């Protein structure tokens, strides 16, 4: 606009031309509109006071909490009688306005009045507003309901505690199924550092169980949290080799609270190592089953008229869930006391389980021909030592494993063997051999104890059969 228009005189512009805004006024109006939009969009209630204590700003969140609109609040001097009880107004206003002369922010809690006469306990943060000359020109005050603030603080405190002091693993997995945050416990369980695990595929962190874990995470992203924890067996890489662990896992889907529609941010994965407890449960279950099998075998064997048949009954009951094949080899000829010189041991096959379809043990060796065991065979070593012997083929190709089994006169699919000596009345009567295929784990110490219990019962039956035969 020309200087003459600003002085009030006319110029060549006609009277029908619309009045143009002052150039200096347009930025101010844009700035005030932007400020109003920012204030109204805040999640926290905000009001401001000038140096005399008059309200200059009042946003929508303050209106929501107290019920007073901006037109009703702005311009009022102080809070007495409308936002604060008159008896409390002097103290409240004094604490708020004291922020003009104090460095930083001040935090206070006090009760405010709502438009309908109710009271709301709020927590405020107030700080001075400086003018262009640097002197205090007023105070701004942000406040929220105390319970909402406490809920927020609890959420933050819980999050920090989970990622610092939790006694179970906590991992935040993003939508690409890669760790975004890992707490200290989870990092130790994964055998890596908290930062080195971030952004890496789960397949690089775990040797086994990755497919099951990723399937669970994908399900949670699509369907939500499962109703109960899940137990997942994983393989963790360590400097000493791979360790098999059982983790009890819980999952929660994470969604952004700022989006209008739920947007999945990932999955919160919480887990605890329950390997020892799980192994204890499995061992107890196996022990109960085996004890029950021994009891059932003893009762069934007691009904057998032929002691040799009773020996095969013990063998059949022991085989269930324990091994794939079983053999009973008896020492050929009369057994001699251990004090006498021992002759070369010859073993005759007495009974064996079918090598094809499953079924009861079959009696064999009626001709009395010795089994062609080579020197150093586990069964011969078992008799020589009068103790249990374990053997295995190890990690070799299937064709070599088959050759290993056939060379020892065992079924071709055997890869693990356990030989227990048959002793009765201080004498060695023979050997019972249990065999497992490639689908089973090697025999362990607990398996050897069970095999020895079975061998005692078989040996007693065979000793009885010898006495009955002589009679």
Coordinates of C-alpha atoms in Angstrom, one line a residue:
X1 CA 0.0 0.0 0.0
X2 CA 1.2 3.5 -0.8
X3 CA 2.2 6.1 1.7
X4 CA -0.7 8.3 0.7
X5 CA -3.2 5.5 1.5
X6 CA -1.6 5.0 4.8
X7 CA -2.0 8.8 5.5
X8 CA -5.6 8.7 4.6
X9 CA -5.6 10.5 1.2
X10 CA -6.8 9.0 -2.1
X11 CA -4.8 8.2 -5.2
X12 CA -5.4 6.8 -8.6
X13 CA -6.8 3.5 -7.2
X14 CA -10.6 3.6 -7.5
X15 CA -13.0 3.3 -4.5
X16 CA -14.3 -0.1 -5.7
X17 CA -10.9 -1.8 -5.3
X18 CA -11.0 -4.1 -2.3
X19 CA -8.9 -3.0 0.7
X20 CA -5.5 -4.9 0.7
X21 CA -4.1 -6.0 4.0
X22 CA -1.1 -4.4 5.4
X23 CA 2.1 -6.3 4.4
X24 CA 3.2 -6.4 8.0
X25 CA -0.2 -7.8 9.2
X26 CA -0.3 -10.9 7.0
X27 CA 2.7 -12.8 8.6
X28 CA 1.3 -11.9 12.0
X29 CA -2.0 -13.4 11.2
X30 CA -0.4 -16.5 9.7
X31 CA 1.8 -16.9 12.8
X32 CA -1.1 -16.5 15.2
X33 CA -3.1 -19.1 13.2
X34 CA -0.2 -21.5 13.3
X35 CA 0.2 -21.0 17.0
X36 CA -3.5 -21.6 17.6
X37 CA -3.4 -24.8 15.6
X38 CA -0.4 -26.0 17.5
X39 CA -1.9 -25.2 20.9
X40 CA -5.2 -26.9 20.0
X41 CA -3.5 -30.0 18.7
X42 CA -1.4 -30.6 21.8
X43 CA -2.2 -33.7 24.0
X44 CA -1.5 -31.7 27.1
X45 CA -3.7 -28.9 28.5
X46 CA -2.0 -25.5 28.2
X47 CA -2.7 -22.0 29.4
X48 CA -0.6 -18.9 29.6
X49 CA -0.6 -15.7 31.7
X50 CA 0.9 -12.3 31.2
X51 CA 3.0 -10.5 33.8
X52 CA -0.2 -9.2 35.5
X53 CA -1.7 -12.7 35.8
X54 CA -4.3 -12.4 33.0
X55 CA -5.0 -15.5 30.9
X56 CA -3.7 -15.1 27.4
X57 CA -3.9 -18.6 25.9
X58 CA -6.2 -21.6 26.6
X59 CA -6.2 -24.7 24.3
X60 CA -8.8 -27.4 23.6
X61 CA -7.3 -29.9 26.0
X62 CA -7.7 -27.4 28.8
X63 CA -11.3 -27.0 27.8
X64 CA -11.8 -30.7 27.8
X65 CA -10.4 -31.2 31.3
X66 CA -12.1 -28.2 33.0
X67 CA -15.0 -27.4 30.7
X68 CA -14.2 -23.7 30.3
X69 CA -13.9 -22.6 26.6
X70 CA -11.2 -20.3 25.4
X71 CA -13.6 -17.4 25.0
X72 CA -14.6 -17.8 28.6
X73 CA -11.1 -18.2 29.9
X74 CA -8.9 -15.8 27.9
X75 CA -8.9 -12.3 29.4
X76 CA -9.7 -13.3 33.0
X77 CA -7.4 -12.0 35.6
X78 CA -6.2 -14.9 37.7
X79 CA -8.0 -18.2 38.4
X80 CA -9.9 -17.2 41.6
X81 CA -13.6 -18.0 41.6
X82 CA -13.8 -19.9 38.4
X83 CA -10.8 -22.3 37.9
X84 CA -9.6 -22.4 41.5
X85 CA -11.5 -22.0 44.8
X86 CA -11.2 -18.5 46.2
X87 CA -9.6 -19.8 49.4
X88 CA -6.8 -21.5 47.4
X89 CA -6.4 -18.9 44.6
X90 CA -3.7 -16.8 46.3
X91 CA -1.5 -19.9 46.9
X92 CA -2.0 -21.4 43.5
X93 CA -1.5 -18.2 41.5
X94 CA 1.6 -17.4 43.6
X95 CA 3.1 -20.8 42.8
X96 CA 2.4 -20.4 39.1
X97 CA 3.6 -16.9 38.7
X98 CA 6.7 -17.6 40.7
X99 CA 8.0 -19.4 37.7
X100 CA 8.7 -15.9 36.1
X101 CA 11.6 -15.4 38.4
X102 CA 12.8 -19.0 38.7
X103 CA 15.2 -20.8 36.3
X104 CA 13.9 -23.8 34.4
X105 CA 10.5 -25.5 34.9
X106 CA 8.6 -25.9 38.1
X107 CA 6.3 -28.9 38.8
X108 CA 3.3 -28.5 41.1
X109 CA 0.1 -30.5 42.0
X110 CA -3.1 -28.8 43.0
X111 CA -6.9 -29.1 42.5
X112 CA -8.7 -27.1 39.8
X113 CA -12.4 -26.4 39.5
X114 CA -14.4 -27.6 36.5
X115 CA -17.2 -25.6 35.0
X116 CA -19.8 -27.9 36.5
X117 CA -18.4 -27.4 40.0
X118 CA -16.3 -30.5 40.2
X119 CA -12.6 -30.7 41.3
X120 CA -9.8 -32.2 39.3
X121 CA -6.3 -32.9 40.7
X122 CA -3.7 -31.9 38.1
X123 CA 0.0 -31.8 37.8
X124 CA 1.4 -28.7 36.2
X125 CA 4.7 -27.7 34.6
X126 CA 5.2 -23.9 34.5
X127 CA 8.1 -21.8 33.1
X128 CA 8.7 -18.2 32.3
X129 CA 8.0 -16.6 29.0
X130 CA 10.7 -14.1 28.0
X131 CA 10.1 -11.0 26.0
X132 CA 12.3 -9.6 23.2
X133 CA 14.4 -7.8 25.9
X134 CA 14.9 -11.0 27.8
X135 CA 12.8 -10.0 30.7
X136 CA 10.0 -12.1 32.0
X137 CA 6.8 -11.3 30.1
X138 CA 4.5 -14.0 31.6
X139 CA 4.2 -17.7 32.4
X140 CA 3.0 -20.7 30.4
X141 CA 1.5 -23.6 32.2
X142 CA 1.0 -27.2 30.9
X143 CA -1.1 -29.4 33.0
X144 CA -2.8 -32.8 32.9
X145 CA -4.9 -34.9 35.2
X146 CA -2.7 -36.6 37.8
X147 CA -4.0 -40.1 37.1
X148 CA -3.2 -39.8 33.4
X149 CA 0.3 -38.5 34.2
X150 CA 0.8 -41.3 36.7
X151 CA -0.3 -43.8 34.1
X152 CA 2.1 -42.4 31.6
X153 CA 5.0 -42.4 34.2
X154 CA 4.1 -46.0 35.1
X155 CA 4.2 -47.1 31.5
X156 CA 7.6 -45.4 31.0
X157 CA 8.9 -46.9 34.2
X158 CA 7.7 -50.3 33.3
X159 CA 9.2 -50.1 29.8
X160 CA 12.6 -49.0 31.3
X161 CA 12.5 -51.8 33.9
X162 CA 11.7 -54.5 31.3
X163 CA 14.7 -53.5 29.2
X164 CA 17.1 -53.1 32.1
X165 CA 16.3 -55.2 35.2
X166 CA 13.8 -57.9 34.0
X167 CA 14.7 -61.4 35.0
X168 CA 13.3 -62.7 31.6
X169 CA 14.1 -62.0 28.0
X170 CA 12.3 -59.1 26.3
X171 CA 12.7 -58.5 22.6
X172 CA 10.8 -56.0 20.4
X173 CA 10.5 -57.4 17.0
X174 CA 9.7 -55.1 14.1
X175 CA 7.2 -55.9 11.3
X176 CA 10.1 -57.5 9.3
X177 CA 10.7 -60.0 12.1
X178 CA 14.0 -58.5 13.1
X179 CA 14.9 -57.4 16.7
X180 CA 14.5 -53.7 17.2
X181 CA 15.2 -53.6 21.0
X182 CA 16.8 -56.4 23.1
X183 CA 17.1 -56.3 26.9
X184 CA 20.2 -57.6 28.8
X185 CA 18.7 -60.9 29.8
X186 CA 17.6 -61.7 26.2
X187 CA 21.0 -60.8 24.9
X188 CA 22.7 -63.3 27.3
X189 CA 20.2 -66.0 26.3
X190 CA 20.9 -65.4 22.6
X191 CA 24.7 -65.4 23.2
X192 CA 25.2 -61.9 21.7
X193 CA 25.3 -58.2 22.6
X194 CA 22.3 -55.9 23.0
X195 CA 23.3 -53.8 20.0
X196 CA 24.8 -56.6 17.8
X197 CA 21.5 -58.4 17.7
X198 CA 19.5 -55.4 16.3
X199 CA 18.3 -55.7 12.8
X200 CA 19.6 -59.2 12.2
X201 CA 17.4 -62.0 10.9
X202 CA 16.4 -64.5 13.6
X203 CA 18.1 -67.2 11.6
X204 CA 21.5 -65.6 12.3
X205 CA 20.8 -65.7 16.1
X206 CA 19.3 -69.2 16.4
X207 CA 20.4 -72.5 14.9
X208 CA 17.1 -74.3 15.5
X209 CA 13.5 -73.4 16.1
X210 CA 13.6 -70.3 13.8
X211 CA 10.7 -71.5 11.6
X212 CA 8.4 -72.1 14.6
X213 CA 9.3 -68.8 16.2
X214 CA 8.8 -66.8 13.0
X215 CA 5.5 -68.5 12.5
X216 CA 4.4 -67.5 16.0
X217 CA 5.5 -63.9 15.4
X218 CA 3.7 -63.7 12.0
X219 CA 0.5 -65.1 13.6
X220 CA 0.6 -62.4 16.4
X221 CA 1.1 -59.6 13.8
X222 CA -2.0 -60.9 11.9
X223 CA -4.3 -62.2 14.6
X224 CA -3.1 -60.7 17.9
X225 CA -1.7 -62.2 21.1
X226 CA -2.3 -65.9 21.7
X227 CA -4.3 -66.8 24.8
X228 CA -1.5 -68.7 26.6
X229 CA 2.3 -68.9 26.6
X230 CA 4.0 -71.2 24.1
X231 CA 7.0 -73.5 24.7
X232 CA 9.5 -73.4 21.9
X233 CA 12.7 -75.5 21.6
X234 CA 15.5 -73.6 20.1
X235 CA 19.2 -74.2 19.3
X236 CA 21.5 -71.4 20.6
X237 CA 25.0 -71.1 19.1
X238 CA 27.7 -70.8 21.8
X239 CA 31.5 -71.0 21.7
X240 CA 31.3 -74.5 23.0
X241 CA 28.8 -75.6 20.3
X242 CA 25.1 -75.6 19.9
X243 CA 22.9 -75.7 23.0
X244 CA 19.3 -76.9 22.9
X245 CA 17.0 -74.8 25.1
X246 CA 13.3 -74.6 25.8
X247 CA 11.9 -71.1 26.1
X248 CA 8.4 -70.4 27.4
X249 CA 7.3 -67.5 25.2
X250 CA 4.6 -64.8 25.5
X251 CA 3.7 -62.5 22.6
X252 CA 1.8 -59.2 22.4
X253 CA 1.1 -57.2 19.3
X254 CA 2.3 -53.6 19.4
X255 CA 0.2 -50.8 17.7
X256 CA 0.9 -47.1 17.4
X257 CA -1.2 -45.0 19.8
X258 CA -0.9 -42.0 17.6
X259 CA -2.5 -43.4 14.5
X260 CA -6.2 -43.1 13.8
X261 CA -6.3 -46.8 12.8
X262 CA -4.2 -49.5 14.5
X263 CA -0.8 -49.7 12.8
X264 CA 1.3 -52.7 13.8
X265 CA 4.7 -51.6 15.0
X266 CA 5.8 -55.2 15.6
X267 CA 5.6 -57.8 18.4
X268 CA 6.7 -57.7 22.0
X269 CA 8.3 -61.1 22.6
X270 CA 8.9 -62.2 26.3
X271 CA 10.5 -65.5 27.1
X272 CA 12.0 -67.4 30.0
X273 CA 14.3 -70.4 29.9
X274 CA 12.5 -73.4 31.3
X275 CA 14.9 -76.0 30.0
X276 CA 15.9 -77.5 33.4
X277 CA 12.2 -77.7 34.5
X278 CA 11.1 -79.2 31.1
X279 CA 13.9 -81.8 31.2
X280 CA 13.0 -82.7 34.8
X281 CA 9.4 -83.2 33.7
X282 CA 10.4 -85.4 30.8
X283 CA 12.8 -87.4 32.9
X284 CA 10.1 -87.9 35.6
X285 CA 7.6 -89.0 32.9
X286 CA 10.0 -91.5 31.4
X287 CA 10.9 -92.9 34.8
X288 CA 7.2 -93.4 35.7
X289 CA 6.6 -95.1 32.3
X290 CA 9.6 -97.4 32.7
X291 CA 8.7 -98.3 36.3
X292 CA 5.2 -99.1 35.2
X293 CA 6.6 -101.3 32.4
X294 CA 8.8 -103.2 34.8
X295 CA 5.8 -103.8 37.0
X296 CA 3.6 -105.0 34.2
X297 CA 6.4 -107.2 32.8
X298 CA 6.8 -108.9 36.2
X299 CA 3.1 -109.6 36.5
X300 CA 3.0 -111.0 32.9
X301 CA 6.1 -113.1 33.4
X302 CA 4.7 -114.6 36.5
X303 CA 2.0 -116.3 34.4
X304 CA 4.5 -118.0 32.1
X305 CA 5.1 -121.7 32.7
X306 CA 8.3 -121.6 30.6
X307 CA 11.0 -119.4 32.2
X308 CA 12.5 -118.8 28.7
X309 CA 9.2 -117.3 27.6
X310 CA 9.2 -115.2 30.8
X311 CA 12.6 -113.8 29.6
X312 CA 11.1 -112.8 26.3
X313 CA 8.1 -111.2 28.0
X314 CA 10.5 -108.9 30.0
X315 CA 12.3 -108.1 26.7
X316 CA 9.1 -107.1 24.9
X317 CA 7.9 -104.9 27.7
X318 CA 11.3 -103.2 28.0
X319 CA 11.4 -102.5 24.3
X320 CA 8.4 -100.2 24.2
X321 CA 9.5 -96.6 23.9
X322 CA 13.1 -97.6 24.7
X323 CA 14.7 -99.1 21.6
X324 CA 13.9 -100.4 18.1
X325 CA 15.4 -103.8 18.4
X326 CA 16.6 -106.2 21.1
X327 CA 18.6 -109.4 21.3
X328 CA 19.3 -112.0 24.0
X329 CA 22.6 -113.9 23.6
X330 CA 23.4 -116.7 26.1
X331 CA 26.8 -118.1 26.8
X332 CA 27.2 -121.4 25.2
X333 CA 27.8 -124.4 27.5
X334 CA 27.8 -124.5 31.3
X335 CA 28.8 -121.3 33.1
X336 CA 31.8 -121.5 35.4
X337 CA 32.4 -119.5 38.6
X338 CA 34.6 -116.4 38.1
X339 CA 37.3 -117.9 40.2
X340 CA 38.1 -120.5 37.6
X341 CA 40.0 -119.7 34.4
X342 CA 37.7 -118.3 31.8
X343 CA 37.5 -120.0 28.4
X344 CA 36.9 -118.0 25.2
X345 CA 33.3 -116.8 25.3
X346 CA 30.9 -118.1 22.7
X347 CA 27.4 -116.5 22.5
X348 CA 24.3 -118.3 21.2
X349 CA 21.3 -116.3 20.0
X350 CA 18.4 -117.1 22.3
X351 CA 15.8 -114.5 21.2
X352 CA 15.4 -111.4 19.1
X353 CA 12.8 -109.0 18.0
X354 CA 11.6 -109.2 14.4
X355 CA 13.8 -107.0 12.1
X356 CA 10.9 -106.2 9.8
X357 CA 7.4 -105.6 11.1
X358 CA 7.0 -105.0 14.8
X359 CA 5.9 -108.0 17.0
X360 CA 6.8 -110.1 20.0
X361 CA 10.3 -111.5 20.4
X362 CA 11.1 -114.8 18.7
X363 CA 13.0 -117.7 20.2
X364 CA 16.0 -118.8 18.2
X365 CA 19.3 -120.7 18.5
X366 CA 17.7 -124.1 18.9
X367 CA 20.7 -125.6 17.0
X368 CA 23.1 -124.1 19.5
X369 CA 25.4 -122.6 16.9
X370 CA 27.4 -119.6 18.2
X371 CA 26.9 -116.1 16.7
X372 CA 29.8 -115.0 14.5
X373 CA 30.9 -112.1 16.7
X374 CA 34.3 -110.7 15.9
X375 CA 36.9 -109.9 18.5
X376 CA 36.2 -106.7 20.3
X377 CA 32.4 -106.9 19.7
X378 CA 30.4 -104.9 22.3
X379 CA 28.6 -108.0 23.4
X380 CA 31.8 -109.9 24.0
X381 CA 33.3 -106.8 25.8
X382 CA 30.2 -106.7 28.0
X383 CA 30.7 -110.3 29.1
X384 CA 34.4 -109.8 29.7
X385 CA 33.9 -106.7 31.8
X386 CA 30.7 -107.9 33.4
X387 CA 29.4 -104.4 32.9
X388 CA 27.3 -102.3 30.6
X389 CA 28.8 -101.3 27.2
X390 CA 27.5 -98.5 24.9
X391 CA 28.5 -98.2 21.2
X392 CA 27.5 -96.0 18.3
X393 CA 28.4 -95.5 14.6
X394 CA 28.8 -91.8 14.9
X395 CA 28.3 -89.3 12.1
X396 CA 28.8 -91.3 8.9
X397 CA 26.9 -91.7 5.6
X398 CA 23.9 -94.1 5.7
X399 CA 25.7 -96.8 3.6
X400 CA 28.6 -96.9 6.0
X401 CA 26.3 -97.0 9.0
X402 CA 24.5 -100.0 7.5
X403 CA 27.9 -101.8 7.0
X404 CA 28.8 -101.0 10.6
X405 CA 25.6 -102.7 11.9
X406 CA 25.7 -105.7 9.6
X407 CA 29.3 -106.4 10.5
X408 CA 28.2 -106.8 14.1
X409 CA 25.4 -109.1 13.2
X410 CA 22.7 -106.5 14.0
X411 CA 19.8 -105.2 11.9
X412 CA 21.0 -102.8 9.1
X413 CA 19.2 -99.7 10.5
X414 CA 20.9 -99.8 14.0
X415 CA 23.2 -96.9 14.8
X416 CA 23.2 -97.0 18.6
X417 CA 23.8 -100.0 20.8
X418 CA 23.6 -100.8 24.5
X419 CA 24.8 -104.2 25.9
X420 CA 23.9 -105.2 29.5
X421 CA 25.3 -108.4 31.0
X422 CA 23.0 -111.1 32.3
X423 CA 24.1 -112.2 35.8
X424 CA 22.5 -114.5 38.3
X425 CA 23.9 -116.2 41.3
X426 CA 27.3 -114.7 40.7
X427 CA 27.7 -116.0 37.2
X428 CA 27.5 -114.5 33.7
X429 CA 24.7 -116.0 31.7
X430 CA 24.8 -113.9 28.6
X431 CA 24.1 -110.4 27.2
X432 CA 21.0 -108.5 26.3
X433 CA 21.5 -105.9 23.5
X434 CA 19.2 -103.0 22.8
X435 CA 19.5 -101.2 19.4
X436 CA 18.3 -97.8 18.2
X437 CA 17.9 -96.4 14.7
X438 CA 18.9 -93.1 13.3
X439 CA 15.7 -91.4 14.4
X440 CA 16.5 -91.8 18.1
X441 CA 19.1 -90.3 20.4
X442 CA 22.1 -92.2 21.6
X443 CA 21.8 -94.2 24.9
X444 CA 22.5 -92.2 28.0
X445 CA 23.4 -93.1 31.6
X446 CA 19.8 -93.3 32.6
X447 CA 19.1 -95.7 29.8
X448 CA 22.0 -97.9 31.0
X449 CA 20.4 -98.1 34.5
X450 CA 17.1 -99.1 33.0
X451 CA 18.7 -101.8 30.8
X452 CA 20.5 -103.2 33.8
X453 CA 17.2 -103.5 35.7
X454 CA 15.7 -105.4 32.7
X455 CA 18.8 -107.6 32.5
X456 CA 18.5 -108.6 36.1
X457 CA 15.0 -109.9 35.5
X458 CA 15.9 -111.7 32.2
X459 CA 18.9 -113.3 33.9
X460 CA 16.8 -114.6 36.7
X461 CA 14.4 -116.2 34.2
X462 CA 17.2 -117.8 32.2
X463 CA 18.8 -119.1 35.3
X464 CA 15.5 -120.7 36.4
X465 CA 15.1 -122.2 32.9
X466 CA 18.5 -123.8 33.3
X467 CA 17.6 -125.3 36.6
X468 CA 14.3 -126.6 35.3
X469 CA 16.1 -128.1 32.3
X470 CA 18.5 -130.0 34.5
X471 CA 15.7 -131.4 36.6

